[in-house]
Tab-separated table of C-alpha atoms and ligand atoms in Angstrom:
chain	number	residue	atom	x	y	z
A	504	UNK	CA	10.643	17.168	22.094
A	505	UNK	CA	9.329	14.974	18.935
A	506	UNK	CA	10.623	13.882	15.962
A	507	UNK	CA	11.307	15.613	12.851
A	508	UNK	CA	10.120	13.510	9.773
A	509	UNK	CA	10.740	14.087	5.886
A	510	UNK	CA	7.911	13.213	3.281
A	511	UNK	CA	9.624	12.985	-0.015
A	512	UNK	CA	7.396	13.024	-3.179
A	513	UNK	CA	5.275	14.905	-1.737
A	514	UNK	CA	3.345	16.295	-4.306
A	515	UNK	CA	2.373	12.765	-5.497
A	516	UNK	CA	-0.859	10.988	-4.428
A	517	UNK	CA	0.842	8.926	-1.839
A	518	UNK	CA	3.206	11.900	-0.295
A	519	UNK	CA	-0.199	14.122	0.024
A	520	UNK	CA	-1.918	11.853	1.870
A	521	UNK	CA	0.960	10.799	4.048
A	522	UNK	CA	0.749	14.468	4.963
A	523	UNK	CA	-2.829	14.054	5.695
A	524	UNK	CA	-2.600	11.314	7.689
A	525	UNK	CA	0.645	12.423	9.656
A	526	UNK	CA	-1.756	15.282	10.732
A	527	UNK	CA	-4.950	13.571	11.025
A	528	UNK	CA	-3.104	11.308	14.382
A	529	UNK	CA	-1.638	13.417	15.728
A	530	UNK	CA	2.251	12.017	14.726
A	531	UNK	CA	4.311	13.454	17.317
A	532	UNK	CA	6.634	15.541	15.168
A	533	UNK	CA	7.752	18.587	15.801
A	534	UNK	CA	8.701	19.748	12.569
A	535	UNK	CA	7.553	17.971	8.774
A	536	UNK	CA	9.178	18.893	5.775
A	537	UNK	CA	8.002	18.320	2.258
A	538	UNK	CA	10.365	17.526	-0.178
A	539	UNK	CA	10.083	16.298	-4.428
A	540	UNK	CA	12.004	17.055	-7.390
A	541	UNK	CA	13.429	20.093	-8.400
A	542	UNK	CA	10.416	20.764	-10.768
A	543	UNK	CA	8.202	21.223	-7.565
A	544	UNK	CA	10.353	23.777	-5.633
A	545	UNK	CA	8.144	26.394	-3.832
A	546	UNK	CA	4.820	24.781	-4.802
A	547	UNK	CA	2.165	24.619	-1.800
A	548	UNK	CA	1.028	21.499	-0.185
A	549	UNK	CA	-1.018	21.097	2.849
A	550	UNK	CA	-0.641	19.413	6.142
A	551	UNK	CA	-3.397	19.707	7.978
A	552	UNK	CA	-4.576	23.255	8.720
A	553	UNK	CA	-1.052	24.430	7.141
A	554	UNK	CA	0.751	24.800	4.413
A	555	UNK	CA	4.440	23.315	3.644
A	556	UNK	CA	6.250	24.801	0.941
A	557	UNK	CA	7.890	22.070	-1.542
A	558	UNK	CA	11.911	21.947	-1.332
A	559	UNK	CA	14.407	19.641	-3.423
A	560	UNK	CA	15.334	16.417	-2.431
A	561	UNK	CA	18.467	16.664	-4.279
A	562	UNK	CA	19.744	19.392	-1.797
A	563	UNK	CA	18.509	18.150	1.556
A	564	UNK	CA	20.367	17.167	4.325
A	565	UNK	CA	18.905	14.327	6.439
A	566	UNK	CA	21.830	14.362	8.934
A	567	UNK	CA	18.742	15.744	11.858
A	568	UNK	CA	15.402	14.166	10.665
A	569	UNK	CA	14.688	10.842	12.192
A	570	UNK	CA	12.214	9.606	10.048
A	571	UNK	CA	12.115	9.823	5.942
A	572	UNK	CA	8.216	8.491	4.652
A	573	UNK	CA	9.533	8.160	0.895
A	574	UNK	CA	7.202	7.572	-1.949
A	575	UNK	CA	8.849	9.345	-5.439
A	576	UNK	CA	9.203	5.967	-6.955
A	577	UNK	CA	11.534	2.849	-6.945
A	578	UNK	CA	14.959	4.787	-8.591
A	579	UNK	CA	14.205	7.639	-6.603
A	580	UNK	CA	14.667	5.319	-3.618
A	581	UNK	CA	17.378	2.872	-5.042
A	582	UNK	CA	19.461	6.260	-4.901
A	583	UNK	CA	18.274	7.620	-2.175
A	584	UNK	CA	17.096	5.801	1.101
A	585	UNK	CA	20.692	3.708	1.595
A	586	UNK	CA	22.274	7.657	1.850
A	587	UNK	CA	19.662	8.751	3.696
A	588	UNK	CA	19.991	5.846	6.228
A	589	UNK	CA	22.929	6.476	6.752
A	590	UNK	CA	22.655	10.113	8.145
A	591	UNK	CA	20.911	8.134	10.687
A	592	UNK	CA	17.216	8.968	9.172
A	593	UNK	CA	14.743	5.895	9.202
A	594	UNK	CA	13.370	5.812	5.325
A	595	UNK	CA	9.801	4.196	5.278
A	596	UNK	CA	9.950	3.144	1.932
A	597	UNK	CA	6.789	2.938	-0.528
A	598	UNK	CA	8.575	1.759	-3.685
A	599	UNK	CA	9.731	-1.900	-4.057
A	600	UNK	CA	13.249	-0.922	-4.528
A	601	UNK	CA	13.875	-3.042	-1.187
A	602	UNK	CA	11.192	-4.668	-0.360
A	603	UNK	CA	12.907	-9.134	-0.954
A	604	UNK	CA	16.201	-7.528	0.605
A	605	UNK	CA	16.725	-9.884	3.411
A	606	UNK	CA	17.884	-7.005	5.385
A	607	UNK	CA	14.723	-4.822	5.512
A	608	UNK	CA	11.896	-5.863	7.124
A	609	UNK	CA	8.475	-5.583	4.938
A	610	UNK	CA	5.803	-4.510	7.337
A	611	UNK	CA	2.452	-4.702	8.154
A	612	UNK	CA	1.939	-3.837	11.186
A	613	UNK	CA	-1.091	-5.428	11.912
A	614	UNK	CA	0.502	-8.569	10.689
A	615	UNK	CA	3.951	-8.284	11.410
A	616	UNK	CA	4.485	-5.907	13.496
A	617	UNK	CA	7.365	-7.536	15.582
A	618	UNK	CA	9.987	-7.591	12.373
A	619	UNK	CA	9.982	-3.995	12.561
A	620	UNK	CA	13.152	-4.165	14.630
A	621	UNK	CA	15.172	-5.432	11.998
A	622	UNK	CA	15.218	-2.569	9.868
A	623	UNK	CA	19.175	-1.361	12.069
A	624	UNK	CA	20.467	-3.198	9.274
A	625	UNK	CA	19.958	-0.663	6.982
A	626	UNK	CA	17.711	1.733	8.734
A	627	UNK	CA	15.206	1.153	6.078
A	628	UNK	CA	11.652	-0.480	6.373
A	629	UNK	CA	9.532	-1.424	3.644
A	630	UNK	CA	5.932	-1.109	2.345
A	631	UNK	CA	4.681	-3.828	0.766
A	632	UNK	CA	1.964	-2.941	-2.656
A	633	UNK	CA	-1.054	-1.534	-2.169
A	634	UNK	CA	-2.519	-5.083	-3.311
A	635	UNK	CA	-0.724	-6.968	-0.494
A	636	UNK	CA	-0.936	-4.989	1.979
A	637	UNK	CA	-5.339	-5.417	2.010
A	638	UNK	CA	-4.661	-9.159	1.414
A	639	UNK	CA	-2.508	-10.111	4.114
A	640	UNK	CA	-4.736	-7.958	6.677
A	641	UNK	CA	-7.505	-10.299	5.579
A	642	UNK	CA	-5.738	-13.397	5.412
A	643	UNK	CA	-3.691	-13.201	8.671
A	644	UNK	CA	-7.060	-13.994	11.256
A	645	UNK	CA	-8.056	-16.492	8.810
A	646	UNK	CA	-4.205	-17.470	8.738
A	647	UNK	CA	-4.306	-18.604	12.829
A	648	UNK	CA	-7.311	-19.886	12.398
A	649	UNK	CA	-6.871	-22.739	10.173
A	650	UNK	CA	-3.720	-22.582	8.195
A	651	UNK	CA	-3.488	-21.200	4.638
A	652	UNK	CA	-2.289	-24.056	2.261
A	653	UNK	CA	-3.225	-22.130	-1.028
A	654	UNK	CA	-4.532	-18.843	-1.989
A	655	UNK	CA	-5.885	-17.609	-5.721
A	656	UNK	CA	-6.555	-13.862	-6.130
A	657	UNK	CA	-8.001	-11.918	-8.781
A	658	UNK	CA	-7.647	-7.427	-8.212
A	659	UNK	CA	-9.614	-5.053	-9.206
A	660	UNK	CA	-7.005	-2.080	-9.017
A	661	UNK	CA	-7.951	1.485	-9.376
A	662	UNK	CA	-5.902	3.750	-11.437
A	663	UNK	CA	-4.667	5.870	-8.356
A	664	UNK	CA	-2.053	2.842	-8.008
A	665	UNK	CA	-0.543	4.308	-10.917
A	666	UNK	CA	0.436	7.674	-9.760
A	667	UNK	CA	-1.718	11.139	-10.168
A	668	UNK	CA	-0.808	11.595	-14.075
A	669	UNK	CA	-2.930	7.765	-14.321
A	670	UNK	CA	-5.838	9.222	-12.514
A	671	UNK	CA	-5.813	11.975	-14.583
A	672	UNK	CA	-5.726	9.932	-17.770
A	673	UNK	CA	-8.902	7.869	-16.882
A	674	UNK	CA	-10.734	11.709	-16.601
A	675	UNK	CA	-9.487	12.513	-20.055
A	676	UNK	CA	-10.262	9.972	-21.390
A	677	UNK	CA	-13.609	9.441	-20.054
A	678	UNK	CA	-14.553	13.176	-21.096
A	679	UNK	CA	-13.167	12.398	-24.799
A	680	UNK	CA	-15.804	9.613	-25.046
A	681	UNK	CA	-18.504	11.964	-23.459
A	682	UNK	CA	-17.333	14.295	-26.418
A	683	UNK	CA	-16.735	12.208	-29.022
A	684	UNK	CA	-12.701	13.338	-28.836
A	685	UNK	CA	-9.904	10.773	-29.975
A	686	UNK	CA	-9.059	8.720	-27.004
A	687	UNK	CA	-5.610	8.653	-25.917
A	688	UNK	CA	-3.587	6.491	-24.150
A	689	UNK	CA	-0.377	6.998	-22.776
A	690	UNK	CA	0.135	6.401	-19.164
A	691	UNK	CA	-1.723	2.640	-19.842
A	692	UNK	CA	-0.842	0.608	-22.392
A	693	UNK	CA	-4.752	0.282	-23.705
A	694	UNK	CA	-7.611	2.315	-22.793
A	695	UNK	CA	-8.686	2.671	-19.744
A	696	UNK	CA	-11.692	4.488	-19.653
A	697	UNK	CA	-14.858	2.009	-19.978
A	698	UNK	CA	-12.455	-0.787	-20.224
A	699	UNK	CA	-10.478	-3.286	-17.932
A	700	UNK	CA	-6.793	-3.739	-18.512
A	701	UNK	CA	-5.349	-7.508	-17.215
A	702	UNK	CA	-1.821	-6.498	-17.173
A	703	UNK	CA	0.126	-4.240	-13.877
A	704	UNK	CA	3.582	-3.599	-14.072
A	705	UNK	CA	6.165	-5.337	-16.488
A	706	UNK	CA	5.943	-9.045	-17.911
A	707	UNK	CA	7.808	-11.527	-16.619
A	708	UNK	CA	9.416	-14.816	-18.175
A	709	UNK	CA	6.617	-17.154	-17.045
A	710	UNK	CA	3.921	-15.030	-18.433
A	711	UNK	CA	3.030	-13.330	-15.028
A	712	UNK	CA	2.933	-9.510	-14.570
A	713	UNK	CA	5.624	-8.043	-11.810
A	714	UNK	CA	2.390	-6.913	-10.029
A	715	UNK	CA	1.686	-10.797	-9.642
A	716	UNK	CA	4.786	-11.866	-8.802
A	717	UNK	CA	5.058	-9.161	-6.146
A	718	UNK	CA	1.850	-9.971	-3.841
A	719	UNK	CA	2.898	-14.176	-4.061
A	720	UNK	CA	6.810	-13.293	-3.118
A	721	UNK	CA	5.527	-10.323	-0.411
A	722	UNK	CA	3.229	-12.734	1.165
A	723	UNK	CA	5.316	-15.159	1.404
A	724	UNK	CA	7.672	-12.778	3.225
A	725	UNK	CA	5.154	-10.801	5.607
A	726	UNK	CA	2.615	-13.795	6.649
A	727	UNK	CA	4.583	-17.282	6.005
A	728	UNK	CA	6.784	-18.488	3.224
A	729	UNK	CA	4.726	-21.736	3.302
A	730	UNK	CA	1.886	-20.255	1.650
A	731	UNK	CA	1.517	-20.812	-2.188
A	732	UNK	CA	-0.573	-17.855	-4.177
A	733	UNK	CA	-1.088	-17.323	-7.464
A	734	UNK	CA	-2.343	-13.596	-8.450
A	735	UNK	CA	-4.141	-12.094	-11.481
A	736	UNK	CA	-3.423	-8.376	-11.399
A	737	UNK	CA	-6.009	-6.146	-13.271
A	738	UNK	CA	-6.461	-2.263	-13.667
A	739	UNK	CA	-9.912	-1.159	-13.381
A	740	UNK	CA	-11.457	2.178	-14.186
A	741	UNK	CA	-11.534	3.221	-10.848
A	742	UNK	CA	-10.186	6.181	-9.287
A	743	UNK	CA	-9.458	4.934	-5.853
A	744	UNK	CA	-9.463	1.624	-3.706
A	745	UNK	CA	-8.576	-1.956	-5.072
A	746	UNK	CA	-10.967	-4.803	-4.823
A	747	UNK	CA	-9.986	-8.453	-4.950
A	748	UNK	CA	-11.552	-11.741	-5.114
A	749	UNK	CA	-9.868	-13.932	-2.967
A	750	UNK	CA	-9.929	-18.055	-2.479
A	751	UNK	CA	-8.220	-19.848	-0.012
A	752	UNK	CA	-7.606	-23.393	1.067
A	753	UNK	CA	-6.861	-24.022	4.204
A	754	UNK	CA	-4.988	-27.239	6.067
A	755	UNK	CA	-8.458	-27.474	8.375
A	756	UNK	CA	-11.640	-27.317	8.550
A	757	UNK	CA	-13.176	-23.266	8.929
A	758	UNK	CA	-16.833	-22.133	8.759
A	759	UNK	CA	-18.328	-19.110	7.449
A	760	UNK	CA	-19.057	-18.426	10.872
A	761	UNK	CA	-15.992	-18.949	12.680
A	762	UNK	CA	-14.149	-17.083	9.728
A	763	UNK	CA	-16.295	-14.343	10.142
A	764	UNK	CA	-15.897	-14.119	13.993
A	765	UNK	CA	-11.978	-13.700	13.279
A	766	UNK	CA	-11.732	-11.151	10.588
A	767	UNK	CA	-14.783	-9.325	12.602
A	768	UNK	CA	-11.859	-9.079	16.395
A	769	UNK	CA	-8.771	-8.689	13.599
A	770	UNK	CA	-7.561	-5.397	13.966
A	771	UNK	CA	-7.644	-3.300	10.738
A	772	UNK	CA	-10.464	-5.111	9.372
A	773	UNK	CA	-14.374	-4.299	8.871
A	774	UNK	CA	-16.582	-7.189	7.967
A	775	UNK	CA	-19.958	-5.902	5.390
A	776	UNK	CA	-21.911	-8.903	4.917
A	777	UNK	CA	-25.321	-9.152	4.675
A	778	UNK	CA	-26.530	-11.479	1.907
A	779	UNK	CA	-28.783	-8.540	0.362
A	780	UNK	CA	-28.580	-6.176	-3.112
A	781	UNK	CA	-25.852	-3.786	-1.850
A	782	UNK	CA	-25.056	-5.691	1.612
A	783	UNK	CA	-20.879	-5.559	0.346
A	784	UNK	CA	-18.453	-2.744	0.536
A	785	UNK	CA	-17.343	-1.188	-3.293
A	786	UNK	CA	-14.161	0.788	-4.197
A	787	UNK	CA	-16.067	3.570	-4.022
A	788	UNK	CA	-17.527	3.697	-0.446
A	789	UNK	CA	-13.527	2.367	0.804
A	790	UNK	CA	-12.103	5.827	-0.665
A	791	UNK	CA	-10.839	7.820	2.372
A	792	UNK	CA	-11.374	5.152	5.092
A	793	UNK	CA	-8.514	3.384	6.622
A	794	UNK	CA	-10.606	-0.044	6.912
A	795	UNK	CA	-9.665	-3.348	4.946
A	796	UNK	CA	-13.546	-4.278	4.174
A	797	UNK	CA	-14.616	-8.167	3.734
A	798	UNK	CA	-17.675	-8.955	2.168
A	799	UNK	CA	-19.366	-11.907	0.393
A	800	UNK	CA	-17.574	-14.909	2.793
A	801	UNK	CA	-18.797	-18.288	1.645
A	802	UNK	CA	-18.147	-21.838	1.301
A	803	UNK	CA	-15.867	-22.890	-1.609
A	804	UNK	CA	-17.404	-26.495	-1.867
A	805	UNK	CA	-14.801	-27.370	-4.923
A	806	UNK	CA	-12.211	-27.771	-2.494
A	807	UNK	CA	-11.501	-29.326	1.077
A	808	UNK	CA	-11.617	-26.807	3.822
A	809	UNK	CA	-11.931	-23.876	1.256
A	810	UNK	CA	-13.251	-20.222	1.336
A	811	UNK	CA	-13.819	-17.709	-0.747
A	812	UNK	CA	-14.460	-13.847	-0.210
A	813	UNK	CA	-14.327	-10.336	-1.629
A	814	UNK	CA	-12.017	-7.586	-0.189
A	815	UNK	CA	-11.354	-3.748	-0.558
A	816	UNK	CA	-9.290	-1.080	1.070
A	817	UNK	CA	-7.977	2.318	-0.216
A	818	UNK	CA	-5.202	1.528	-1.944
A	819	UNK	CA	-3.646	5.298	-1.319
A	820	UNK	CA	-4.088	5.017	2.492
A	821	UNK	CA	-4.025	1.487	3.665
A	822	UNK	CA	-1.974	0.245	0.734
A	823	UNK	CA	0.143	2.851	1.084
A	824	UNK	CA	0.338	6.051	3.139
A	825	UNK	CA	-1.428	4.448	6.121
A	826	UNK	CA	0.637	1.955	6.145
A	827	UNK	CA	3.757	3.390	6.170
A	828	UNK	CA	2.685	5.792	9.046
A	829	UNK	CA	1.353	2.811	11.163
A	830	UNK	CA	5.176	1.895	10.877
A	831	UNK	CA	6.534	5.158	12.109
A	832	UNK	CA	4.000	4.664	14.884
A	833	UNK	CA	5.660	1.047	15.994
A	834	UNK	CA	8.830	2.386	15.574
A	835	UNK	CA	7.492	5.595	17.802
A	836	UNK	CA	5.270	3.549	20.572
A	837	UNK	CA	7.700	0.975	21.205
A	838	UNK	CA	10.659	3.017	21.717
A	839	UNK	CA	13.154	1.724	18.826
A	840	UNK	CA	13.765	5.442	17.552
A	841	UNK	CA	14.322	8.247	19.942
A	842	UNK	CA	14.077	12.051	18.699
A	843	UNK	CA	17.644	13.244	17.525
A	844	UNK	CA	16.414	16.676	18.750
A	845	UNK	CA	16.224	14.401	22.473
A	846	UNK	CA	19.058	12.803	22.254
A	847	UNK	CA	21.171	15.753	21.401
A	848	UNK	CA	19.844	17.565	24.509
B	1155	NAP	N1	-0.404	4.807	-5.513
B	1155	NAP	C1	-0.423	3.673	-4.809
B	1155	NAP	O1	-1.458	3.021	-4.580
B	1155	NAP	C2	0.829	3.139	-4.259
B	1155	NAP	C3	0.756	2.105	-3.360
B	1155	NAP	C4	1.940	1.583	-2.840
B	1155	NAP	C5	3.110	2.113	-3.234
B	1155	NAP	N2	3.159	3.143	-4.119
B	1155	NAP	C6	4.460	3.682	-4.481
B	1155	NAP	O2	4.579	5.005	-3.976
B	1155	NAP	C7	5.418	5.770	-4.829
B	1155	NAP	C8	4.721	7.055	-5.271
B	1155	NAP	O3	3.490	6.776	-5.869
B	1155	NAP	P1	2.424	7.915	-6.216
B	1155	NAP	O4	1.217	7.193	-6.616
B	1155	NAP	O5	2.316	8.932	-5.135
B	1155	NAP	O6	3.119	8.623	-7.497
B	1155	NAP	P2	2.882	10.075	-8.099
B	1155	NAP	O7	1.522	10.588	-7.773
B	1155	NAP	O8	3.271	9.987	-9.530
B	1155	NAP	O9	3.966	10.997	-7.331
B	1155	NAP	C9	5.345	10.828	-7.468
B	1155	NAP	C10	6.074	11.737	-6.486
B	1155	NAP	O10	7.482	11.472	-6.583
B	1155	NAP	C11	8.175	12.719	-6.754
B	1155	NAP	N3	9.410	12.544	-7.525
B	1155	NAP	C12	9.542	12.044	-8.769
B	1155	NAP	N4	10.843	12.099	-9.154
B	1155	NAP	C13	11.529	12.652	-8.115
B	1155	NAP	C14	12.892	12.985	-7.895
B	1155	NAP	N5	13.830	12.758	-8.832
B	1155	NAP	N6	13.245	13.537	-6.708
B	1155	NAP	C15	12.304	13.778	-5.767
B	1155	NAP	N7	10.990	13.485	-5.909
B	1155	NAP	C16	10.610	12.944	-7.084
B	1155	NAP	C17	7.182	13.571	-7.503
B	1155	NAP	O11	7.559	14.909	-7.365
B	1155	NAP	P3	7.260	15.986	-8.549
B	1155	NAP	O12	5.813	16.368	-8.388
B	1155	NAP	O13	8.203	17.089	-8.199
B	1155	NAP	O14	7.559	15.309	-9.844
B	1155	NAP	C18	5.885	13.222	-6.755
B	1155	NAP	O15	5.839	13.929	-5.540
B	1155	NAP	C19	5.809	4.813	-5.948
B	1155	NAP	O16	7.027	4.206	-5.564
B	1155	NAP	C20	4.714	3.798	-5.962
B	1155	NAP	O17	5.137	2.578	-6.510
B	1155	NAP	C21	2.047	3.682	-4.632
């Protein structure tokens, strides 16, 4: 008997391809049932050679599902995943509505895999941003190698991060200045289309974005609170995968070498570097691939013990829907969640 899991917001980017990837390994569930708003009822979505009709969130009762994969945003969940935790469902939660709560873990799992059984607290786990989530997969070889001290990052994020009506403003846009149309922008605050946008997510007091803020305080939290990073969070006309340029300094010494020999054995990660026109991995070519890609690894001479390198993952799978299912899996493989359906028997 396996386990019955919920995907709510399922009609969004992340929700589809949770459903994707649910079928794609072979999740041992039994039953999967795709839930959004009310706006959605009846509409068809598929999971792998089926299709799941859409039902209501609002009228669902989680009181025999044992896992909830929820991605419908961060009020969606503030409301949502504390109820539905405590019907006994596990939430996997893609929002950052919990995230810095000291009772849910934020996993990685190739990172932090062991923190997963913390989430009886409140029987929900969180999923870091898409943005952290590529980082720390990088950084945690390079991590037990030699010690991150400091870390500056620059993304490259592609408008998929911003939901399917964002992706679908970068088209319309980019057809109105094929036509010669008025441009519009509403989903981002400038134009997006043949443009780059420096600003993710709200501004804080100190002049950073909430996108910033969010990969220094969830790195901190997933790979060690030592570490300082400072981010610079930019939306790219993209449609999917988020590049960064990273730098790190690192308490000792580390060669190009020996840094590439770690992130080359560190699971989740695929090292393209060849010092050649086109010997690096782009957004594009990451789309639909689970791998974190590191390219470009060199020296950073400025700085004692410092590197520098170039890294991109698919921000829908990885830095989100991946993810989250990776956690289901831990929770799955190591036995911390039996079937209701099982136990009931
Ligand atoms: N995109 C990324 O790279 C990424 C990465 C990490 C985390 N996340 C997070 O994942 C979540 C979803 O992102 P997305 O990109 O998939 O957004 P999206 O494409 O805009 O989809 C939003 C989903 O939420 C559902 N929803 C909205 N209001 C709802 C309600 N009141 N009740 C039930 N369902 C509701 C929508 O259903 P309807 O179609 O019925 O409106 C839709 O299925 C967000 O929390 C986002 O921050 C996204």
């Amino acid at each position: 008997m396996g386990y019955k899991v919920a995907v709510v917001g399922a009609t969004g980017n992340v929700g589809r391809e949770m459903l994707d990837i649910l079928a794609e390994r072979g999740f041992p569930a039994d039953e999967v049932v795709a839930l959004a708003s009310r706006r959605s009822v009846g509409t068809e979505v598929s999971f792998g050679d089926k299709t799941l009709k859409i039902k209501a969130l609002e009228n669902y009762d989680f009181s025999d599902t044992d896992i909830c994969l929820m991605s419908a945003g961060g009020d969606v969940s503030k409301e949502w995943s504390p109820k539905i935790g405590r019907q006994g469902c596990v939430v996997i939660d893609n929002s950052s509505a919990f995230r810095y709560d000291s009772d849910v873990p934020l996993i990685v799992p190739e990172v932090n895999a062991d923190a997963v059984k913390g989430f009886t607290k409140k029987n929900i786990i969180a999923n870091p941003n898409c943005s952290t989530a590529q980082l720390v997969v990088a950084l945690k070889p390079l991590h037990d190698l030699a010690t991150i001290k400091r870390v500056v990052v620059a993304t490259y994020q592609s408008v998929s991060g911003a939901g399917k009506d964002a992706m679908d403003e970068l088209f319309s846009q980019t057809r109105a200045v094929f036509v010669s149309d008025p441009v519009e922008a509403k989903k981002f605050p400038k134009r997006i289309a043949f443009n780059v946008i420096p600003h993710i997510d709200v501004f804080m007091e100190d002049g950073y974005t909430k996108e910033e803020w969010k990969v220094m305080v969830e790195t901190k939290k997933i790979l060690d609170p030592k570490i300082k990073l400072t981010c610079t969070a930019v939306r790219v006309p993209v449609f999917i995968s988020h590049s960064e340029a990273v730098n790190v300094e690192f308490e000792k010494p580390i060669t190009v070498e020996e840094a590439t020999e770690a992130l080359r054995a560190a699971p989740g990660v695929l090292v393209v570097d060849k010092r050649e026109p086109g010997g690096y991995i782009t957004p594009y070519e990451a789309a639909g691939e689970d791998a974190t890609y590191v390219s470009r690894i060199r020296e950073d001479a400025t700085v004692e013990n410092g590197l520098s390198f170039w890294c991109v993952s698919d921000n829908l799978r990885k830095g989100a829907a991946l993810n989250a299912v990776q956690i289901a899996e831990v929770l799955v493989n190591r036995k911390l969640l039996l079937p209701k359906s099982q136990k009931a028997a």
